[in-house]
Amino acid sequence: MADQTTDGFYTNLSCGALGIRPGFEAAVDLAIEFGFGAVEPDVGYLTSQSAEQVEALRSRLAEHGVKWGNAGLPVDLNADAATFASQLAALNDHAARLASYGIDRVGTWIRPMSNSLTYRRNFRRHAERIALVDEILAGAGVRFGLEYVGPKSFWSTELYPFVHTLAEARELIDAVGSPNVGLILDTFHWYTSGESAADIAELSAEEVVAVDLNDAPTGLERDQQQDGQRMLPGATGVIDVAGFVGALRKIGYVGPVKVEPFNAELRAMDPRDAVAKTAESLNAVL
Amino acid sequence: MADQTTDGFYTNLSCGALGIRPGFEAAVDLAIEFGFGAVEPDVGYLTSQSAEQVEALRSRLAEHGVKWGNAGLPVDLNADAATFASQLAALNDHAARLASYGIDRVGTWIRPMSNSLTYRRNFRRHAERIALVDEILAGAGVRFGLEYVGPKSFWSTELYPFVHTLAEARELIDAVGSPNVGLILDTFHWYTSGESAADIAELSAEEVVAVDLNDAPTGLERDQQQDGQRMLPGATGVIDVAGFVGALRKIGYVGPVKVEPFNAELRAMDPRDAVAKTAESLNAVL
Amino acid sequence: MADQTTDGFYTNLSCGALGIRPGFEAAVDLAIEFGFGAVEPDVGYLTSQSAEQVEALRSRLAEHGVKWGNAGLPVDLNADAATFASQLAALNDHAARLASYGIDRVGTWIRPMSNSLTYRRNFRRHAERIALVDEILAGAGVRFGLEYVGPKSFWSTELYPFVHTLAEARELIDAVGSPNVGLILDTFHWYTSGESAADIAELSAEEVVAVDLNDAPTGLERDQQQDGQRMLPGATGVIDVAGFVGALRKIGYVGPVKVEPFNAELRAMDPRDAVAKTAESLNAVL
Amino acid sequence: MADQTTDGFYTNLSCGALGIRPGFEAAVDLAIEFGFGAVEPDVGYLTSQSAEQVEALRSRLAEHGVKWGNAGLPVDLNADAATFASQLAALNDHAARLASYGIDRVGTWIRPMSNSLTYRRNFRRHAERIALVDEILAGAGVRFGLEYVGPKSFWSTELYPFVHTLAEARELIDAVGSPNVGLILDTFHWYTSGESAADIAELSAEEVVAVDLNDAPTGLERDQQQDGQRMLPGATGVIDVAGFVGALRKIGYVGPVKVEPFNAELRAMDPRDAVAKTAESLNAVL
């Protein structure tokens, strides 16, 4: 694994992203065993534990140099108004809990199309809903990351395509106007949107909240790639993961790095084997 | 009073707008006594009554041909995110209550400046917050009216002036994109923004949710007029209330019409006298 | 042909849209022979004629009740800045010429995608470039129509899809903010964007500057239809041309109606036969 | 004068900004005599000279280490469409001339209000007109600077205030989306808009194209300051010129710095005395 003192990346074990369900306690054990730098928090699990139990867990993680990866956002940016209102109203307490656990990054993805909202109407919706969520997260000291989703096989399926490129995601973040909001970058979306290492090199480190590394299957045109069918980084070489990582390193990114292969083979494996293979693939590309 | 069968206006008694506090039951009596077509609902009072009491009140109003005027919005569009979230989360039940009482119009005003949000950032904030409020109100069958505020002595007091004209209010409503959202027009803002009867005549009746009629004091330039110092309609002739009413009649506006003079003399009067004088002034201009 | 005194439509012969090239003088003869209500002007031809010749032509058209159809716009909205500047600088004289000939409508189409401009950047570009063109056309008394282009097989071919629906085209026209700008409606785009007669019925007559009627080939899904492969209106019944025409009639549209089938069979015909068949197809659906 | 090897500022003599008219040749002599780092180019004068004469002048300037200051833009961003079109069409050749003379910066100011265009309509107009101008300037290798104008006594004089702060100017530049467009900063606007050294320190050096240093008269509230009545930098201490300069130095600004005092006393002086006093004031604050 790359030297964390020089590059600031920390590998993040997300069993959910691997499609395996060992349970959170086992996930922590696996993260420690395989030398991950972080583990994705299970906030529901943490909430069910006593303060002492959480403290004990955090001490154990600290002992092994394991940080928290980024957590998910319990607010649906595309929900109807009443649902959004109640989820947003609940976020204040949730954000305080995250802060009390030491979880400092939350993320969600931007749905890249709509059948009912034009691009501009959807942009205004997202800008202000993100601003509302962000104000609450920022107040608790939690950064908010947004992931754009690149495959054309996804964004072209409804009447109004929406944000699906780095340039658009940055426009959206600019419109929010908060330095607490940043990007979640995923090589798969970066590849499917036709972006380059130079596009990453233009970012400042502070703009990046979390990173996903994936490869793509061979035998498909870029525009035919499917969001739900990916490979572990380095598996095929279709995506220039090394170029992407190099650009991130150059700008000085500090934060979690995980894989999210949505891969049937991996899902079918024994959890321990899947995690071992994941660690190996991350170590190879970092 | 103008013939309600021909023009669809109904005079609306709002004791709050007159600065008098007779209590809601007395307000209802005064509305009936002085032949108002509507009375501003006191939703807190209604909520405190039993279903039977509300029914009895509504029957009495119906007997005298008195409708509900527009109610206020219990959501602050400029609040911090946590406050906005909790107010919005409470709106669902509130809107259902309004609908159960037969109240069909809710309104609020647009703060015409900000010291922290640029025009464009504030516009996006308002567009989506209004859309969230509107989705809930529309779901309950309640129309949502927005009042722009015209005096330069108000909008020029902070770093970033915001929506303060009819043209801008229509842009904002267009951006929301819901036919349930409309305008609350006030002669005082129409005058201070330099608008004309022709500007009103361009509207469709469906764009107008509620109307306020006021005059302005003499001896002040238009740009020196103060939002909190107005006169009863027709009092001075500074504002062409007849031209405004004529244009509204021409487009076929159907809805409540009230005065909101923010006037010290009226506030100092006995409530019954203030209401009598208000009825007289409305009758004279309609 | 439908009674022009009742519905205000006038059939417009555009040889260019049929893919035939009889020459403008022959086109005028064919328009008269087959009872068209209008003929597409050839501005280059008119410019090459003396004032007396143009007058004679206009007199002959007037005798037969033939108006001018809509002309094209000699400005490329997507051109580089220097090209756009020189085309725009030349538009003043061109618009004066159009006005002197009695040509009162000009139109162009909106390219529904870009590989370099995000939706919002492209929207701002179009809004202001259209406003510049419109100010010059409006000053000469010439209306400016914009046609949105609906096929997904077209708008999904570049990284940033752009305006390709009626709702978006109206947003763009609203952003321009000039009543002189309106829509060019084409059944083919209306069909491929999944719109309905109700969407047309919501428009005001003044919003529509010109109309194209076409049908679509059978055997293709809506999203597979190709912009360059269409049929004469009524040919297949894939598109509900009658519903579209009925909605236009209901709102009181007054203006030119042409076909634009981009059809190989028609292109291969003798011009006179192609025009005869076109007249027949228009008569059948109007 | 501050050491140019360490801070990259070069003092720029603009006789126009001083309100004196010694003629361009005399201005060059004065710039050399008083040790300015740059002189504002008179493009009309340069165009009237032969290539040899221009070369000779440039050699003389180079000998004395005098660069070109920023030139003005011969395009009115607020002109009617036909005027804008013809000015834009002429810009291509003008930009090529600038490039051939070695002039690398052009600037204009943003009119901070309108009586006819709402903020959003004006923003779209400016964004695209600036983009058109910029594309031509960038093609010739000339940077394009925009100056926001801060006094409330100016922006509040029409119905629709427009861009008048650093935050808004950056939004406008972001909307243009070209790294060739940047800011012209003026302490007078920075002061009247209530901005701080911290706001300058957030900029990158590349965002700043040119700089003006001025002070403000005593005895006026910030909101009463008039755009046309300023003082030489350091004259009164009303504006914290040192704080502003320090922040610019910190971010590493490289470019011209001039004064623009619009000051009657200076205008009344002998040109040589006015230039001497200007040099002295700049030397004192840099």
JSON list of N, CA and C in Angstrom, two decimals, chain C residues 6-59:
[
{"chain": "C", "resi": 6, "resn": "THR", "atom": "N", "xyz": [-61.66, 30.61, -41.88]},
{"chain": "C", "resi": 6, "resn": "THR", "atom": "CA", "xyz": [-62.03, 30.17, -40.53]},
{"chain": "C", "resi": 6, "resn": "THR", "atom": "C", "xyz": [-60.83, 29.81, -39.67]},
{"chain": "C", "resi": 7, "resn": "ASP", "atom": "N", "xyz": [-59.76, 29.35, -40.28]},
{"chain": "C", "resi": 7, "resn": "ASP", "atom": "CA", "xyz": [-58.72, 28.88, -39.36]},
{"chain": "C", "resi": 7, "resn": "ASP", "atom": "C", "xyz": [-57.38, 29.60, -39.45]},
{"chain": "C", "resi": 8, "resn": "GLY", "atom": "N", "xyz": [-57.15, 30.44, -40.38]},
{"chain": "C", "resi": 8, "resn": "GLY", "atom": "CA", "xyz": [-55.93, 31.23, -40.38]},
{"chain": "C", "resi": 8, "resn": "GLY", "atom": "C", "xyz": [-54.66, 30.51, -40.79]},
{"chain": "C", "resi": 9, "resn": "PHE", "atom": "N", "xyz": [-54.73, 29.18, -40.96]},
{"chain": "C", "resi": 9, "resn": "PHE", "atom": "CA", "xyz": [-53.55, 28.47, -41.47]},
{"chain": "C", "resi": 9, "resn": "PHE", "atom": "C", "xyz": [-53.37, 28.83, -42.93]},
{"chain": "C", "resi": 10, "resn": "TYR", "atom": "N", "xyz": [-52.15, 28.95, -43.39]},
{"chain": "C", "resi": 10, "resn": "TYR", "atom": "CA", "xyz": [-51.94, 28.97, -44.84]},
{"chain": "C", "resi": 10, "resn": "TYR", "atom": "C", "xyz": [-50.82, 28.01, -45.20]},
{"chain": "C", "resi": 11, "resn": "THR", "atom": "N", "xyz": [-51.15, 27.12, -46.14]},
{"chain": "C", "resi": 11, "resn": "THR", "atom": "CA", "xyz": [-50.18, 26.10, -46.56]},
{"chain": "C", "resi": 11, "resn": "THR", "atom": "C", "xyz": [-49.03, 26.78, -47.28]},
{"chain": "C", "resi": 12, "resn": "ASN", "atom": "N", "xyz": [-47.84, 26.33, -46.97]},
{"chain": "C", "resi": 12, "resn": "ASN", "atom": "CA", "xyz": [-46.62, 27.02, -47.39]},
{"chain": "C", "resi": 12, "resn": "ASN", "atom": "C", "xyz": [-45.77, 26.06, -48.21]},
{"chain": "C", "resi": 13, "resn": "LEU", "atom": "N", "xyz": [-45.55, 26.38, -49.48]},
{"chain": "C", "resi": 13, "resn": "LEU", "atom": "CA", "xyz": [-44.72, 25.51, -50.31]},
{"chain": "C", "resi": 13, "resn": "LEU", "atom": "C", "xyz": [-43.25, 25.85, -50.12]},
{"chain": "C", "resi": 14, "resn": "SER", "atom": "N", "xyz": [-42.50, 24.89, -49.58]},
{"chain": "C", "resi": 14, "resn": "SER", "atom": "CA", "xyz": [-41.05, 25.04, -49.44]},
{"chain": "C", "resi": 14, "resn": "SER", "atom": "C", "xyz": [-40.39, 23.94, -50.24]},
{"chain": "C", "resi": 15, "resn": "CYS", "atom": "N", "xyz": [-39.90, 24.29, -51.39]},
{"chain": "C", "resi": 15, "resn": "CYS", "atom": "CA", "xyz": [-39.26, 23.26, -52.23]},
{"chain": "C", "resi": 15, "resn": "CYS", "atom": "C", "xyz": [-38.01, 22.71, -51.53]},
{"chain": "C", "resi": 16, "resn": "GLY", "atom": "N", "xyz": [-37.30, 23.57, -50.81]},
{"chain": "C", "resi": 16, "resn": "GLY", "atom": "CA", "xyz": [-36.11, 23.12, -50.09]},
{"chain": "C", "resi": 16, "resn": "GLY", "atom": "C", "xyz": [-36.45, 22.03, -49.10]},
{"chain": "C", "resi": 17, "resn": "ALA", "atom": "N", "xyz": [-37.55, 22.18, -48.39]},
{"chain": "C", "resi": 17, "resn": "ALA", "atom": "CA", "xyz": [-37.95, 21.19, -47.40]},
{"chain": "C", "resi": 17, "resn": "ALA", "atom": "C", "xyz": [-38.38, 19.88, -48.07]},
{"chain": "C", "resi": 18, "resn": "LEU", "atom": "N", "xyz": [-38.79, 19.97, -49.34]},
{"chain": "C", "resi": 18, "resn": "LEU", "atom": "CA", "xyz": [-39.15, 18.75, -50.09]},
{"chain": "C", "resi": 18, "resn": "LEU", "atom": "C", "xyz": [-37.93, 18.11, -50.73]},
{"chain": "C", "resi": 19, "resn": "GLY", "atom": "N", "xyz": [-36.83, 18.84, -50.76]},
{"chain": "C", "resi": 19, "resn": "GLY", "atom": "CA", "xyz": [-35.63, 18.30, -51.39]},
{"chain": "C", "resi": 19, "resn": "GLY", "atom": "C", "xyz": [-35.66, 18.40, -52.90]},
{"chain": "C", "resi": 20, "resn": "ILE", "atom": "N", "xyz": [-36.50, 19.29, -53.45]},
{"chain": "C", "resi": 20, "resn": "ILE", "atom": "CA", "xyz": [-36.55, 19.47, -54.90]},
{"chain": "C", "resi": 20, "resn": "ILE", "atom": "C", "xyz": [-36.05, 20.87, -55.24]},
{"chain": "C", "resi": 21, "resn": "ARG", "atom": "N", "xyz": [-35.54, 21.04, -56.47]},
{"chain": "C", "resi": 21, "resn": "ARG", "atom": "CA", "xyz": [-34.94, 22.33, -56.84]},
{"chain": "C", "resi": 21, "resn": "ARG", "atom": "C", "xyz": [-35.47, 22.81, -58.19]},
{"chain": "C", "resi": 22, "resn": "PRO", "atom": "N", "xyz": [-36.74, 23.17, -58.26]},
{"chain": "C", "resi": 22, "resn": "PRO", "atom": "CA", "xyz": [-37.26, 23.62, -59.55]},
{"chain": "C", "resi": 22, "resn": "PRO", "atom": "C", "xyz": [-36.81, 25.03, -59.91]},
{"chain": "C", "resi": 23, "resn": "GLY", "atom": "N", "xyz": [-36.20, 25.75, -59.01]},
{"chain": "C", "resi": 23, "resn": "GLY", "atom": "CA", "xyz": [-35.92, 27.19, -59.22]},
{"chain": "C", "resi": 23, "resn": "GLY", "atom": "C", "xyz": [-37.07, 27.99, -58.63]},
{"chain": "C", "resi": 24, "resn": "PHE", "atom": "N", "xyz": [-36.77, 29.22, -58.19]},
{"chain": "C", "resi": 24, "resn": "PHE", "atom": "CA", "xyz": [-37.78, 29.97, -57.44]},
{"chain": "C", "resi": 24, "resn": "PHE", "atom": "C", "xyz": [-38.98, 30.36, -58.32]},
{"chain": "C", "resi": 25, "resn": "GLU", "atom": "N", "xyz": [-38.72, 30.72, -59.58]},
{"chain": "C", "resi": 25, "resn": "GLU", "atom": "CA", "xyz": [-39.84, 31.13, -60.43]},
{"chain": "C", "resi": 25, "resn": "GLU", "atom": "C", "xyz": [-40.80, 29.97, -60.65]},
{"chain": "C", "resi": 26, "resn": "ALA", "atom": "N", "xyz": [-40.23, 28.79, -60.85]},
{"chain": "C", "resi": 26, "resn": "ALA", "atom": "CA", "xyz": [-41.08, 27.61, -61.03]},
{"chain": "C", "resi": 26, "resn": "ALA", "atom": "C", "xyz": [-41.81, 27.29, -59.73]},
{"chain": "C", "resi": 27, "resn": "ALA", "atom": "N", "xyz": [-41.15, 27.52, -58.61]},
{"chain": "C", "resi": 27, "resn": "ALA", "atom": "CA", "xyz": [-41.79, 27.25, -57.31]},
{"chain": "C", "resi": 27, "resn": "ALA", "atom": "C", "xyz": [-43.02, 28.14, -57.14]},
{"chain": "C", "resi": 28, "resn": "VAL", "atom": "N", "xyz": [-42.88, 29.40, -57.54]},
{"chain": "C", "resi": 28, "resn": "VAL", "atom": "CA", "xyz": [-44.03, 30.31, -57.45]},
{"chain": "C", "resi": 28, "resn": "VAL", "atom": "C", "xyz": [-45.16, 29.80, -58.34]},
{"chain": "C", "resi": 29, "resn": "ASP", "atom": "N", "xyz": [-44.82, 29.36, -59.54]},
{"chain": "C", "resi": 29, "resn": "ASP", "atom": "CA", "xyz": [-45.85, 28.83, -60.45]},
{"chain": "C", "resi": 29, "resn": "ASP", "atom": "C", "xyz": [-46.55, 27.61, -59.82]},
{"chain": "C", "resi": 30, "resn": "LEU", "atom": "N", "xyz": [-45.76, 26.74, -59.24]},
{"chain": "C", "resi": 30, "resn": "LEU", "atom": "CA", "xyz": [-46.33, 25.53, -58.63]},
{"chain": "C", "resi": 30, "resn": "LEU", "atom": "C", "xyz": [-47.21, 25.88, -57.44]},
{"chain": "C", "resi": 31, "resn": "ALA", "atom": "N", "xyz": [-46.76, 26.84, -56.63]},
{"chain": "C", "resi": 31, "resn": "ALA", "atom": "CA", "xyz": [-47.58, 27.25, -55.47]},
{"chain": "C", "resi": 31, "resn": "ALA", "atom": "C", "xyz": [-48.93, 27.76, -55.94]},
{"chain": "C", "resi": 32, "resn": "ILE", "atom": "N", "xyz": [-48.91, 28.54, -57.01]},
{"chain": "C", "resi": 32, "resn": "ILE", "atom": "CA", "xyz": [-50.18, 29.08, -57.54]},
{"chain": "C", "resi": 32, "resn": "ILE", "atom": "C", "xyz": [-51.03, 27.95, -58.13]},
{"chain": "C", "resi": 33, "resn": "GLU", "atom": "N", "xyz": [-50.39, 27.11, -58.92]},
{"chain": "C", "resi": 33, "resn": "GLU", "atom": "CA", "xyz": [-51.14, 26.04, -59.60]},
{"chain": "C", "resi": 33, "resn": "GLU", "atom": "C", "xyz": [-51.81, 25.10, -58.60]},
{"chain": "C", "resi": 34, "resn": "PHE", "atom": "N", "xyz": [-51.09, 24.79, -57.52]},
{"chain": "C", "resi": 34, "resn": "PHE", "atom": "CA", "xyz": [-51.64, 23.80, -56.59]},
{"chain": "C", "resi": 34, "resn": "PHE", "atom": "C", "xyz": [-52.34, 24.43, -55.38]},
{"chain": "C", "resi": 35, "resn": "GLY", "atom": "N", "xyz": [-52.59, 25.74, -55.48]},
{"chain": "C", "resi": 35, "resn": "GLY", "atom": "CA", "xyz": [-53.45, 26.39, -54.48]},
{"chain": "C", "resi": 35, "resn": "GLY", "atom": "C", "xyz": [-52.83, 26.55, -53.12]},
{"chain": "C", "resi": 36, "resn": "PHE", "atom": "N", "xyz": [-51.50, 26.67, -53.06]},
{"chain": "C", "resi": 36, "resn": "PHE", "atom": "CA", "xyz": [-50.88, 26.93, -51.76]},
{"chain": "C", "resi": 36, "resn": "PHE", "atom": "C", "xyz": [-51.23, 28.34, -51.28]},
{"chain": "C", "resi": 37, "resn": "GLY", "atom": "N", "xyz": [-51.25, 28.51, -49.96]},
{"chain": "C", "resi": 37, "resn": "GLY", "atom": "CA", "xyz": [-51.53, 29.83, -49.38]},
{"chain": "C", "resi": 37, "resn": "GLY", "atom": "C", "xyz": [-50.28, 30.67, -49.24]},
{"chain": "C", "resi": 38, "resn": "ALA", "atom": "N", "xyz": [-49.11, 30.02, -49.40]},
{"chain": "C", "resi": 38, "resn": "ALA", "atom": "CA", "xyz": [-47.85, 30.75, -49.23]},
{"chain": "C", "resi": 38, "resn": "ALA", "atom": "C", "xyz": [-46.74, 30.03, -49.96]},
{"chain": "C", "resi": 39, "resn": "VAL", "atom": "N", "xyz": [-45.68, 30.75, -50.21]},
{"chain": "C", "resi": 39, "resn": "VAL", "atom": "CA", "xyz": [-44.49, 30.16, -50.81]},
{"chain": "C", "resi": 39, "resn": "VAL", "atom": "C", "xyz": [-43.29, 30.64, -50.01]},
{"chain": "C", "resi": 40, "resn": "GLU", "atom": "N", "xyz": [-42.34, 29.73, -49.78]},
{"chain": "C", "resi": 40, "resn": "GLU", "atom": "CA", "xyz": [-41.14, 30.10, -49.04]},
{"chain": "C", "resi": 40, "resn": "GLU", "atom": "C", "xyz": [-40.31, 31.07, -49.88]},
{"chain": "C", "resi": 41, "resn": "PRO", "atom": "N", "xyz": [-39.96, 32.24, -49.34]},
{"chain": "C", "resi": 41, "resn": "PRO", "atom": "CA", "xyz": [-39.22, 33.21, -50.14]},
{"chain": "C", "resi": 41, "resn": "PRO", "atom": "C", "xyz": [-37.77, 32.77, -50.35]},
{"chain": "C", "resi": 42, "resn": "ASP", "atom": "N", "xyz": [-37.25, 33.10, -51.54]},
{"chain": "C", "resi": 42, "resn": "ASP", "atom": "CA", "xyz": [-35.82, 32.89, -51.83]},
{"chain": "C", "resi": 42, "resn": "ASP", "atom": "C", "xyz": [-35.20, 34.28, -51.82]},
{"chain": "C", "resi": 43, "resn": "VAL", "atom": "N", "xyz": [-34.64, 34.65, -50.68]},
{"chain": "C", "resi": 43, "resn": "VAL", "atom": "CA", "xyz": [-34.20, 36.03, -50.48]},
{"chain": "C", "resi": 43, "resn": "VAL", "atom": "C", "xyz": [-33.05, 36.38, -51.42]},
{"chain": "C", "resi": 44, "resn": "GLY", "atom": "N", "xyz": [-32.21, 35.41, -51.70]},
{"chain": "C", "resi": 44, "resn": "GLY", "atom": "CA", "xyz": [-31.11, 35.64, -52.64]},
{"chain": "C", "resi": 44, "resn": "GLY", "atom": "C", "xyz": [-31.67, 36.00, -54.02]},
{"chain": "C", "resi": 45, "resn": "TYR", "atom": "N", "xyz": [-32.68, 35.26, -54.44]},
{"chain": "C", "resi": 45, "resn": "TYR", "atom": "CA", "xyz": [-33.31, 35.54, -55.73]},
{"chain": "C", "resi": 45, "resn": "TYR", "atom": "C", "xyz": [-33.91, 36.94, -55.73]},
{"chain": "C", "resi": 46, "resn": "LEU", "atom": "N", "xyz": [-34.66, 37.25, -54.69]},
{"chain": "C", "resi": 46, "resn": "LEU", "atom": "CA", "xyz": [-35.34, 38.55, -54.63]},
{"chain": "C", "resi": 46, "resn": "LEU", "atom": "C", "xyz": [-34.33, 39.69, -54.67]},
{"chain": "C", "resi": 47, "resn": "THR", "atom": "N", "xyz": [-33.21, 39.50, -53.97]},
{"chain": "C", "resi": 47, "resn": "THR", "atom": "CA", "xyz": [-32.18, 40.53, -53.94]},
{"chain": "C", "resi": 47, "resn": "THR", "atom": "C", "xyz": [-31.58, 40.77, -55.32]},
{"chain": "C", "resi": 48, "resn": "SER", "atom": "N", "xyz": [-31.59, 39.71, -56.12]},
{"chain": "C", "resi": 48, "resn": "SER", "atom": "CA", "xyz": [-30.98, 39.83, -57.47]},
{"chain": "C", "resi": 48, "resn": "SER", "atom": "C", "xyz": [-31.91, 40.52, -58.46]},
{"chain": "C", "resi": 49, "resn": "GLN", "atom": "N", "xyz": [-33.17, 40.72, -58.08]},
{"chain": "C", "resi": 49, "resn": "GLN", "atom": "CA", "xyz": [-34.15, 41.32, -58.99]},
{"chain": "C", "resi": 49, "resn": "GLN", "atom": "C", "xyz": [-34.23, 42.83, -58.78]},
{"chain": "C", "resi": 50, "resn": "SER", "atom": "N", "xyz": [-34.72, 43.53, -59.80]},
{"chain": "C", "resi": 50, "resn": "SER", "atom": "CA", "xyz": [-34.96, 44.97, -59.66]},
{"chain": "C", "resi": 50, "resn": "SER", "atom": "C", "xyz": [-36.20, 45.19, -58.79]},
{"chain": "C", "resi": 51, "resn": "ALA", "atom": "N", "xyz": [-36.33, 46.40, -58.30]},
{"chain": "C", "resi": 51, "resn": "ALA", "atom": "CA", "xyz": [-37.49, 46.73, -57.47]},
{"chain": "C", "resi": 51, "resn": "ALA", "atom": "C", "xyz": [-38.77, 46.49, -58.25]},
{"chain": "C", "resi": 52, "resn": "GLU", "atom": "N", "xyz": [-38.76, 46.80, -59.56]},
{"chain": "C", "resi": 52, "resn": "GLU", "atom": "CA", "xyz": [-39.96, 46.61, -60.38]},
{"chain": "C", "resi": 52, "resn": "GLU", "atom": "C", "xyz": [-40.29, 45.13, -60.50]},
{"chain": "C", "resi": 53, "resn": "GLN", "atom": "N", "xyz": [-39.26, 44.32, -60.69]},
{"chain": "C", "resi": 53, "resn": "GLN", "atom": "CA", "xyz": [-39.50, 42.88, -60.82]},
{"chain": "C", "resi": 53, "resn": "GLN", "atom": "C", "xyz": [-40.08, 42.30, -59.53]},
{"chain": "C", "resi": 54, "resn": "VAL", "atom": "N", "xyz": [-39.54, 42.75, -58.41]},
{"chain": "C", "resi": 54, "resn": "VAL", "atom": "CA", "xyz": [-40.06, 42.26, -57.13]},
{"chain": "C", "resi": 54, "resn": "VAL", "atom": "C", "xyz": [-41.51, 42.69, -56.97]},
{"chain": "C", "resi": 55, "resn": "GLU", "atom": "N", "xyz": [-41.79, 43.93, -57.32]},
{"chain": "C", "resi": 55, "resn": "GLU", "atom": "CA", "xyz": [-43.16, 44.43, -57.21]},
{"chain": "C", "resi": 55, "resn": "GLU", "atom": "C", "xyz": [-44.11, 43.60, -58.06]},
{"chain": "C", "resi": 56, "resn": "ALA", "atom": "N", "xyz": [-43.67, 43.29, -59.29]},
{"chain": "C", "resi": 56, "resn": "ALA", "atom": "CA", "xyz": [-44.51, 42.51, -60.20]},
{"chain": "C", "resi": 56, "resn": "ALA", "atom": "C", "xyz": [-44.78, 41.13, -59.61]},
{"chain": "C", "resi": 57, "resn": "LEU", "atom": "N", "xyz": [-43.74, 40.53, -59.04]},
{"chain": "C", "resi": 57, "resn": "LEU", "atom": "CA", "xyz": [-43.91, 39.21, -58.43]},
{"chain": "C", "resi": 57, "resn": "LEU", "atom": "C", "xyz": [-44.89, 39.28, -57.26]},
{"chain": "C", "resi": 58, "resn": "ARG", "atom": "N", "xyz": [-44.72, 40.29, -56.42]},
{"chain": "C", "resi": 58, "resn": "ARG", "atom": "CA", "xyz": [-45.62, 40.42, -55.26]},
{"chain": "C", "resi": 58, "resn": "ARG", "atom": "C", "xyz": [-47.06, 40.64, -55.70]},
{"chain": "C", "resi": 59, "resn": "SER", "atom": "N", "xyz": [-47.24, 41.39, -56.77]},
{"chain": "C", "resi": 59, "resn": "SER", "atom": "CA", "xyz": [-48.60, 41.62, -57.27]},
{"chain": "C", "resi": 59, "resn": "SER", "atom": "C", "xyz": [-49.22, 40.30, -57.75]}
]
